[in-house]
Amino acid sequence: VVDNDHVCGGETLYRSVPDQEGTHYLPISGGGYCVSKAAFNDRKQQPSVDRAKLRNHNPEASKRSRTALIVSFVADEVRNIEWSSTIDVVSDPNPPEDPNNDAHALIITEQPFASKGEFNRFKQALAIVANSNWEIAPPNPA
Amino acid sequence: MTDTLYARPGATTNTSEHVSSLGASSEQNPMQIRSFSGRKTQRVYVEPLAALSIRIGKLLRWPKEWDGYRVAPSRDAAEHAFSWIKSLYEELSTRGERWHTPNVTADEDGDVMFEWWNDATGVGLTIYVSEESATYLIAWGTSMTNDMEDGEATTPENRRELWTRLTS
């Protein structure tokens, strides 16, 4: 029996990134692109991801728009981000804003962020974790 | 839009744009613009401050309401952001230091963000500019407690110290 409610430590997660060079990703000198922390902007401070295994490991299925890009990372990489509060990835299938998405999950924290600065740090950590792990890369590599 | 934000290409300065490790986009400052035919685009060189003005101005065309990824900054925040980056550019120019073009974006609150990433050292610097404040986040790892620092970025001394930490 597979428990689809629990996000396992080794699960790959997809994050959809708008295809906007210079705002959501930036070129790096060795070629390629790194993702901006702006790709993890979230009003609720709980960035959405898709669980790859529930997308049949098809990142195309996680694109939020026709031209969107996808970065990936592993659930435990997120959980291992060092902070004073526990960070987790939890299943959140079929939310109101994405009602047909069984793979939807949220990156959450046990304690809410005490300040905007703390959430900025969180997005920075996520951007580093996701850095260069493009499943669907920008169309014109630098 | 004010003249302050949409600055015209200014006089040439000693500030070079050519760098080795702070992102390929820094080597020049190409902007995608439409050719006269209206069908093709071509990369053209644009003076750094003019390019920054255009890129900040483009943020104002983002959605006025949060769309899940982005929301437009206020005009005041955009103008403050241009003023901030113009100050940095001019301070570097005065000291004869190299310029590195930042990523220009905005966060979920509509604060304008300038981002630099030093590939060689793994140091990232982000400046957040709202209508009334300018703050920084500098990071060199994923630990939110040990690998990051934030604070005010309002004075020339702040800018100088942050630039040194980014580029050294």
Short mmCIF file of C-alpha atoms in Angstrom, two decimals:
data_model
loop_
_atom_site.label_atom_id
_atom_site.label_comp_id
_atom_site.label_asym_id
_atom_site.label_seq_id
_atom_site.Cartn_x
_atom_site.Cartn_y
_atom_site.Cartn_z
CA VAL A 1 0.00 0.00 0.00
CA VAL A 2 1.40 3.39 -0.96
CA ASP A 3 0.61 6.24 1.38
CA ASN A 4 0.17 9.20 -0.94
CA ASP A 5 -0.51 11.54 1.97
CA HIS A 6 3.05 11.41 3.27
CA VAL A 7 5.77 13.14 1.30
CA CYS A 8 8.79 10.85 1.60
CA GLY A 9 12.26 12.24 2.17
CA GLY A 10 13.60 11.17 -1.18
CA GLU A 11 10.68 12.45 -3.22
CA THR A 12 11.44 14.83 -6.03
CA LEU A 13 9.44 18.05 -6.03
CA TYR A 14 8.73 20.31 -8.99
CA ARG A 15 8.39 24.08 -8.79
CA SER A 16 6.99 25.97 -11.75
CA VAL A 17 8.94 29.12 -12.67
CA PRO A 18 7.74 31.85 -15.04
CA ASP A 19 9.86 32.03 -18.18
CA GLN A 20 11.10 35.56 -17.57
CA GLU A 21 14.86 36.01 -17.80
CA GLY A 22 16.12 38.79 -15.61
CA THR A 23 13.21 38.57 -13.22
CA HIS A 24 12.77 34.91 -12.26
CA TYR A 25 16.13 33.48 -13.29
CA LEU A 26 19.51 34.93 -14.12
CA PRO A 27 22.46 33.85 -16.24
CA ILE A 28 25.58 32.53 -14.55
CA SER A 29 29.07 32.96 -15.89
CA GLY A 30 29.80 29.29 -16.52
CA GLY A 31 26.73 28.99 -18.72
CA GLY A 32 23.17 28.17 -17.78
CA TYR A 33 20.96 29.93 -15.31
CA CYS A 34 20.29 30.04 -11.60
CA VAL A 35 16.80 30.51 -10.29
CA SER A 36 15.87 33.73 -8.52
CA LYS A 37 14.38 33.71 -5.06
CA ALA A 38 11.53 35.61 -6.69
CA ALA A 39 10.51 32.23 -8.14
CA PHE A 40 9.43 31.31 -4.59
CA ASN A 41 7.35 34.41 -3.93
CA ASP A 42 4.20 33.44 -2.06
CA ARG A 43 1.60 35.59 -0.36
CA LYS A 44 0.79 32.86 2.17
CA GLN A 45 4.48 32.17 2.78
CA GLN A 46 3.88 28.51 1.87
CA PRO A 47 5.33 27.93 -1.62
CA SER A 48 3.55 25.35 -3.74
CA VAL A 49 5.28 22.39 -5.35
CA ASP A 50 4.17 19.27 -7.18
CA ARG A 51 5.21 15.76 -6.16
CA ALA A 52 6.99 14.30 -9.16
CA LYS A 53 5.84 10.75 -8.55
CA LEU A 54 2.21 11.85 -8.73
CA ARG A 55 2.99 13.57 -12.03
CA ASN A 56 4.49 10.35 -13.40
CA HIS A 57 7.86 12.15 -13.24
CA ASN A 58 6.72 14.30 -16.11
CA PRO A 59 7.67 17.93 -15.35
CA GLU A 60 5.64 19.14 -18.33
CA ALA A 61 2.55 18.28 -16.29
CA SER A 62 3.56 20.71 -13.54
CA LYS A 63 3.90 23.80 -15.73
CA ARG A 64 1.59 26.55 -14.54
CA SER A 65 1.59 28.12 -17.97
CA ARG A 66 2.51 27.05 -21.50
CA THR A 67 5.95 28.66 -21.35
CA ALA A 68 6.74 27.93 -17.70
CA LEU A 69 10.01 26.33 -16.63
CA ILE A 70 10.49 23.72 -13.92
CA VAL A 71 13.14 23.36 -11.22
CA SER A 72 13.32 20.35 -8.96
CA PHE A 73 14.69 19.44 -5.54
CA VAL A 74 14.29 16.65 -3.04
CA ALA A 75 11.96 16.88 -0.03
CA ASP A 76 14.70 16.19 2.51
CA GLU A 77 16.85 18.98 1.08
CA VAL A 78 14.05 21.34 2.03
CA ARG A 79 13.47 19.74 5.43
CA ASN A 80 17.19 19.97 6.18
CA ILE A 81 17.33 23.73 5.75
CA GLU A 82 18.66 24.93 9.07
CA TRP A 83 16.36 27.22 10.97
CA SER A 84 14.89 27.63 14.44
CA SER A 85 11.54 26.19 13.31
CA THR A 86 10.86 22.85 11.64
CA ILE A 87 10.42 23.01 7.87
CA ASP A 88 8.27 20.40 6.18
CA VAL A 89 6.71 19.41 2.89
CA VAL A 90 3.11 18.27 3.18
CA SER A 91 0.64 16.90 0.71
CA ASP A 92 -2.12 19.36 -0.22
CA PRO A 93 -4.00 17.78 -3.10
CA ASN A 94 -6.60 19.64 -5.12
CA PRO A 95 -6.51 23.06 -3.43
CA PRO A 96 -9.18 25.58 -4.49
CA GLU A 97 -6.72 27.45 -6.73
CA ASP A 98 -5.58 24.21 -8.40
CA PRO A 99 -8.53 21.81 -7.97
CA ASN A 100 -7.42 19.12 -10.42
CA ASN A 101 -3.91 18.73 -9.08
CA ASP A 102 -3.53 15.55 -7.00
CA ALA A 103 0.22 16.16 -6.83
CA HIS A 104 0.01 19.54 -5.12
CA ALA A 105 2.05 19.99 -1.94
CA LEU A 106 3.10 22.87 0.28
CA ILE A 107 6.41 23.83 1.84
CA ILE A 108 5.47 24.88 5.35
CA THR A 109 7.07 25.84 8.65
CA GLU A 110 6.00 24.80 12.13
CA GLN A 111 6.09 28.38 13.34
CA PRO A 112 5.00 31.29 11.15
CA PHE A 113 7.68 33.68 10.02
CA ALA A 114 8.12 36.45 12.55
CA SER A 115 9.11 38.99 9.92
CA LYS A 116 9.33 39.59 6.22
CA GLY A 117 13.08 39.22 6.55
CA GLU A 118 12.73 35.66 7.79
CA PHE A 119 10.63 34.69 4.79
CA ASN A 120 13.20 36.34 2.53
CA ARG A 121 15.84 34.09 4.09
CA PHE A 122 13.58 31.09 3.50
CA LYS A 123 13.17 31.93 -0.19
CA GLN A 124 16.90 32.43 -0.49
CA ALA A 125 17.53 28.98 0.97
CA LEU A 126 14.99 27.41 -1.41
CA ALA A 127 16.61 29.13 -4.39
CA ILE A 128 20.01 27.74 -3.40
CA VAL A 129 18.58 24.26 -2.89
CA ALA A 130 16.93 24.41 -6.32
CA ASN A 131 19.89 26.05 -7.99
CA SER A 132 20.50 24.79 -11.51
CA ASN A 133 18.29 21.72 -11.05
CA TRP A 134 16.34 22.50 -14.18
CA GLU A 135 13.89 19.85 -15.34
CA ILE A 136 12.69 22.23 -18.02
CA ALA A 137 15.41 24.79 -18.60
CA PRO A 138 15.25 28.27 -20.11
CA PRO A 139 15.14 28.04 -23.88
CA ASN A 140 18.40 29.82 -24.66
CA PRO A 141 21.15 28.69 -22.28
CA ALA A 142 23.64 31.45 -21.55
CA MET B 1 6.33 57.83 -15.33
CA THR B 2 8.87 60.38 -14.28
CA ASP B 3 12.11 61.40 -15.90
CA THR B 4 13.85 60.18 -12.80
CA LEU B 5 12.88 56.58 -13.45
CA TYR B 6 13.12 56.64 -17.20
CA ALA B 7 16.55 58.19 -17.37
CA ARG B 8 17.96 58.60 -20.83
CA PRO B 9 21.33 57.04 -21.55
CA GLY B 10 23.79 59.24 -19.75
CA ALA B 11 27.36 60.27 -20.21
CA THR B 12 29.91 57.51 -20.43
CA THR B 13 31.65 56.57 -17.23
CA ASN B 14 34.69 54.60 -16.21
CA THR B 15 32.51 51.84 -14.84
CA SER B 16 33.20 48.74 -16.87
CA GLU B 17 30.48 46.16 -17.33
CA HIS B 18 32.80 43.32 -18.17
CA VAL B 19 33.10 40.81 -15.37
CA SER B 20 34.09 37.21 -15.01
CA SER B 21 32.03 35.63 -12.27
CA LEU B 22 28.98 37.71 -11.54
CA GLY B 23 26.78 36.41 -14.28
CA ALA B 24 26.99 36.31 -18.03
CA SER B 25 24.45 39.09 -18.34
CA SER B 26 26.89 41.43 -16.66
CA GLU B 27 29.36 41.21 -19.48
CA GLN B 28 27.19 43.47 -21.52
CA ASN B 29 23.83 44.94 -20.97
CA PRO B 30 21.83 43.70 -23.91
CA MET B 31 18.17 44.47 -24.05
CA GLN B 32 15.68 42.70 -26.25
CA ILE B 33 13.96 45.31 -28.35
CA ARG B 34 11.79 45.14 -31.45
CA SER B 35 13.33 45.98 -34.74
CA PHE B 36 11.61 48.47 -36.99
CA SER B 37 9.94 45.65 -38.89
CA GLY B 38 8.00 44.76 -35.77
CA ARG B 39 8.63 41.08 -36.43
CA LYS B 40 12.10 40.33 -35.20
CA THR B 41 13.96 41.15 -32.06
CA GLN B 42 17.62 41.93 -31.80
CA ARG B 43 20.01 42.47 -28.93
CA VAL B 44 21.31 45.97 -28.66
CA TYR B 45 23.63 47.63 -26.17
CA VAL B 46 21.90 49.99 -23.77
CA GLU B 47 23.63 52.23 -21.25
CA PRO B 48 23.40 50.52 -17.82
CA LEU B 49 21.31 53.14 -16.05
CA ALA B 50 18.90 53.39 -18.97
CA ALA B 51 18.61 49.60 -19.06
CA LEU B 52 17.91 49.51 -15.34
CA SER B 53 15.31 52.22 -15.71
CA ILE B 54 13.56 50.25 -18.42
CA ARG B 55 13.68 47.01 -16.45
CA ILE B 56 12.31 48.65 -13.31
CA GLY B 57 9.64 50.32 -15.41
CA LYS B 58 8.60 46.97 -16.83
CA LEU B 59 7.74 45.80 -13.32
CA LEU B 60 5.02 48.44 -13.26
CA ARG B 61 3.28 46.53 -16.03
CA TRP B 62 3.00 43.43 -13.86
CA PRO B 63 -0.50 42.59 -12.52
CA LYS B 64 -1.87 45.00 -9.96
CA GLU B 65 -3.16 42.06 -7.94
CA TRP B 66 -1.14 39.04 -6.84
CA ASP B 67 -1.39 36.35 -9.56
CA GLY B 68 0.38 33.58 -7.70
CA TYR B 69 3.86 34.64 -8.79
CA ARG B 70 4.09 38.38 -9.03
CA VAL B 71 2.52 41.73 -8.31
CA ALA B 72 3.52 45.15 -9.59
CA PRO B 73 5.39 47.48 -7.24
CA SER B 74 3.99 50.93 -6.58
CA ARG B 75 5.30 53.80 -8.66
CA ASP B 76 6.92 55.28 -5.54
CA ALA B 77 8.71 52.02 -4.80
CA ALA B 78 9.93 51.82 -8.40
CA GLU B 79 11.22 55.37 -8.29
CA HIS B 80 12.93 54.80 -4.95
CA ALA B 81 14.48 51.63 -6.40
CA PHE B 82 15.84 53.50 -9.40
CA SER B 83 17.22 56.20 -7.14
CA TRP B 84 18.93 53.54 -5.01
CA ILE B 85 20.53 51.68 -7.91
CA LYS B 86 21.52 54.94 -9.59
CA SER B 87 23.34 55.94 -6.42
CA LEU B 88 25.17 52.62 -6.33
CA TYR B 89 26.12 52.90 -9.99
CA GLU B 90 27.44 56.42 -9.57
CA GLU B 91 29.35 55.58 -6.40
CA LEU B 92 31.06 52.67 -8.18
CA SER B 93 31.78 54.86 -11.15
CA THR B 94 33.39 57.49 -8.93
CA ARG B 95 35.63 54.87 -7.36
CA GLY B 96 36.41 53.32 -10.75
CA GLU B 97 34.96 49.97 -9.73
CA ARG B 98 33.41 47.46 -12.05
CA TRP B 99 29.66 47.38 -12.52
CA HIS B 100 27.68 44.14 -12.40
CA THR B 101 24.15 44.13 -13.76
CA PRO B 102 21.61 42.76 -11.26
CA ASN B 103 18.52 40.67 -11.73
CA VAL B 104 15.61 43.12 -11.39
CA THR B 105 12.38 41.73 -10.00
CA ALA B 106 9.83 42.22 -7.20
CA ASP B 107 8.59 40.20 -4.26
CA GLU B 108 5.05 39.29 -3.18
CA ASP B 109 4.65 42.62 -1.38
CA GLY B 110 5.65 44.65 -4.41
CA ASP B 111 9.09 45.55 -3.11
CA VAL B 112 11.59 45.92 -5.93
CA MET B 113 14.47 43.43 -5.69
CA PHE B 114 17.99 43.69 -7.07
CA GLU B 115 19.81 40.37 -7.05
CA TRP B 116 23.44 39.53 -7.68
CA TRP B 117 25.03 36.10 -7.52
CA ASN B 118 28.79 35.60 -7.41
CA ASP B 119 29.40 32.21 -9.01
CA ALA B 120 33.00 32.10 -7.85
CA THR B 121 32.33 32.61 -4.14
CA GLY B 122 28.73 31.42 -3.82
CA VAL B 123 27.71 34.73 -2.27
CA GLY B 124 24.33 36.18 -3.17
CA LEU B 125 23.22 39.72 -2.45
CA THR B 126 19.64 40.93 -2.63
CA ILE B 127 18.42 44.48 -2.07
CA TYR B 128 14.74 45.02 -1.28
CA VAL B 129 13.43 48.50 -1.97
CA SER B 130 10.00 49.66 -0.84
CA GLU B 131 8.54 53.14 -0.95
CA GLU B 132 10.38 54.09 2.22
CA SER B 133 13.09 51.57 2.94
CA ALA B 134 16.03 49.70 1.44
CA THR B 135 17.26 46.53 3.10
CA TYR B 136 19.70 43.81 2.16
CA LEU B 137 20.01 40.06 2.47
CA ILE B 138 23.42 38.54 1.88
CA ALA B 139 23.77 34.76 1.81
CA TRP B 140 26.58 32.25 1.41
CA GLY B 141 24.72 28.99 2.15
CA THR B 142 21.34 27.48 2.95
CA SER B 143 21.41 27.82 6.74
CA MET B 144 18.92 30.54 7.59
CA THR B 145 20.64 31.09 10.93
CA ASN B 146 24.33 30.81 10.08
CA ASP B 147 24.74 31.56 6.38
CA MET B 148 22.68 34.71 5.96
CA GLU B 149 22.63 38.27 7.24
CA ASP B 150 20.19 41.11 6.67
CA GLY B 151 19.90 44.76 7.59
CA GLU B 152 19.54 48.31 6.36
CA ALA B 153 21.06 49.35 3.04
CA THR B 154 20.34 53.04 2.93
CA THR B 155 23.68 54.81 3.12
CA PRO B 156 26.68 55.00 0.76
CA GLU B 157 28.70 53.24 3.45
CA ASN B 158 26.16 50.38 3.50
CA ARG B 159 26.36 50.07 -0.27
CA ARG B 160 30.13 50.14 -0.31
CA GLU B 161 30.45 47.42 2.33
CA LEU B 162 27.88 45.19 0.64
CA TRP B 163 29.51 45.58 -2.75
CA THR B 164 32.87 44.65 -1.28
CA ARG B 165 31.40 41.55 0.32
CA LEU B 166 29.73 40.56 -2.94
CA THR B 167 32.72 41.04 -5.18
CA SER B 168 35.68 40.01 -3.02
#
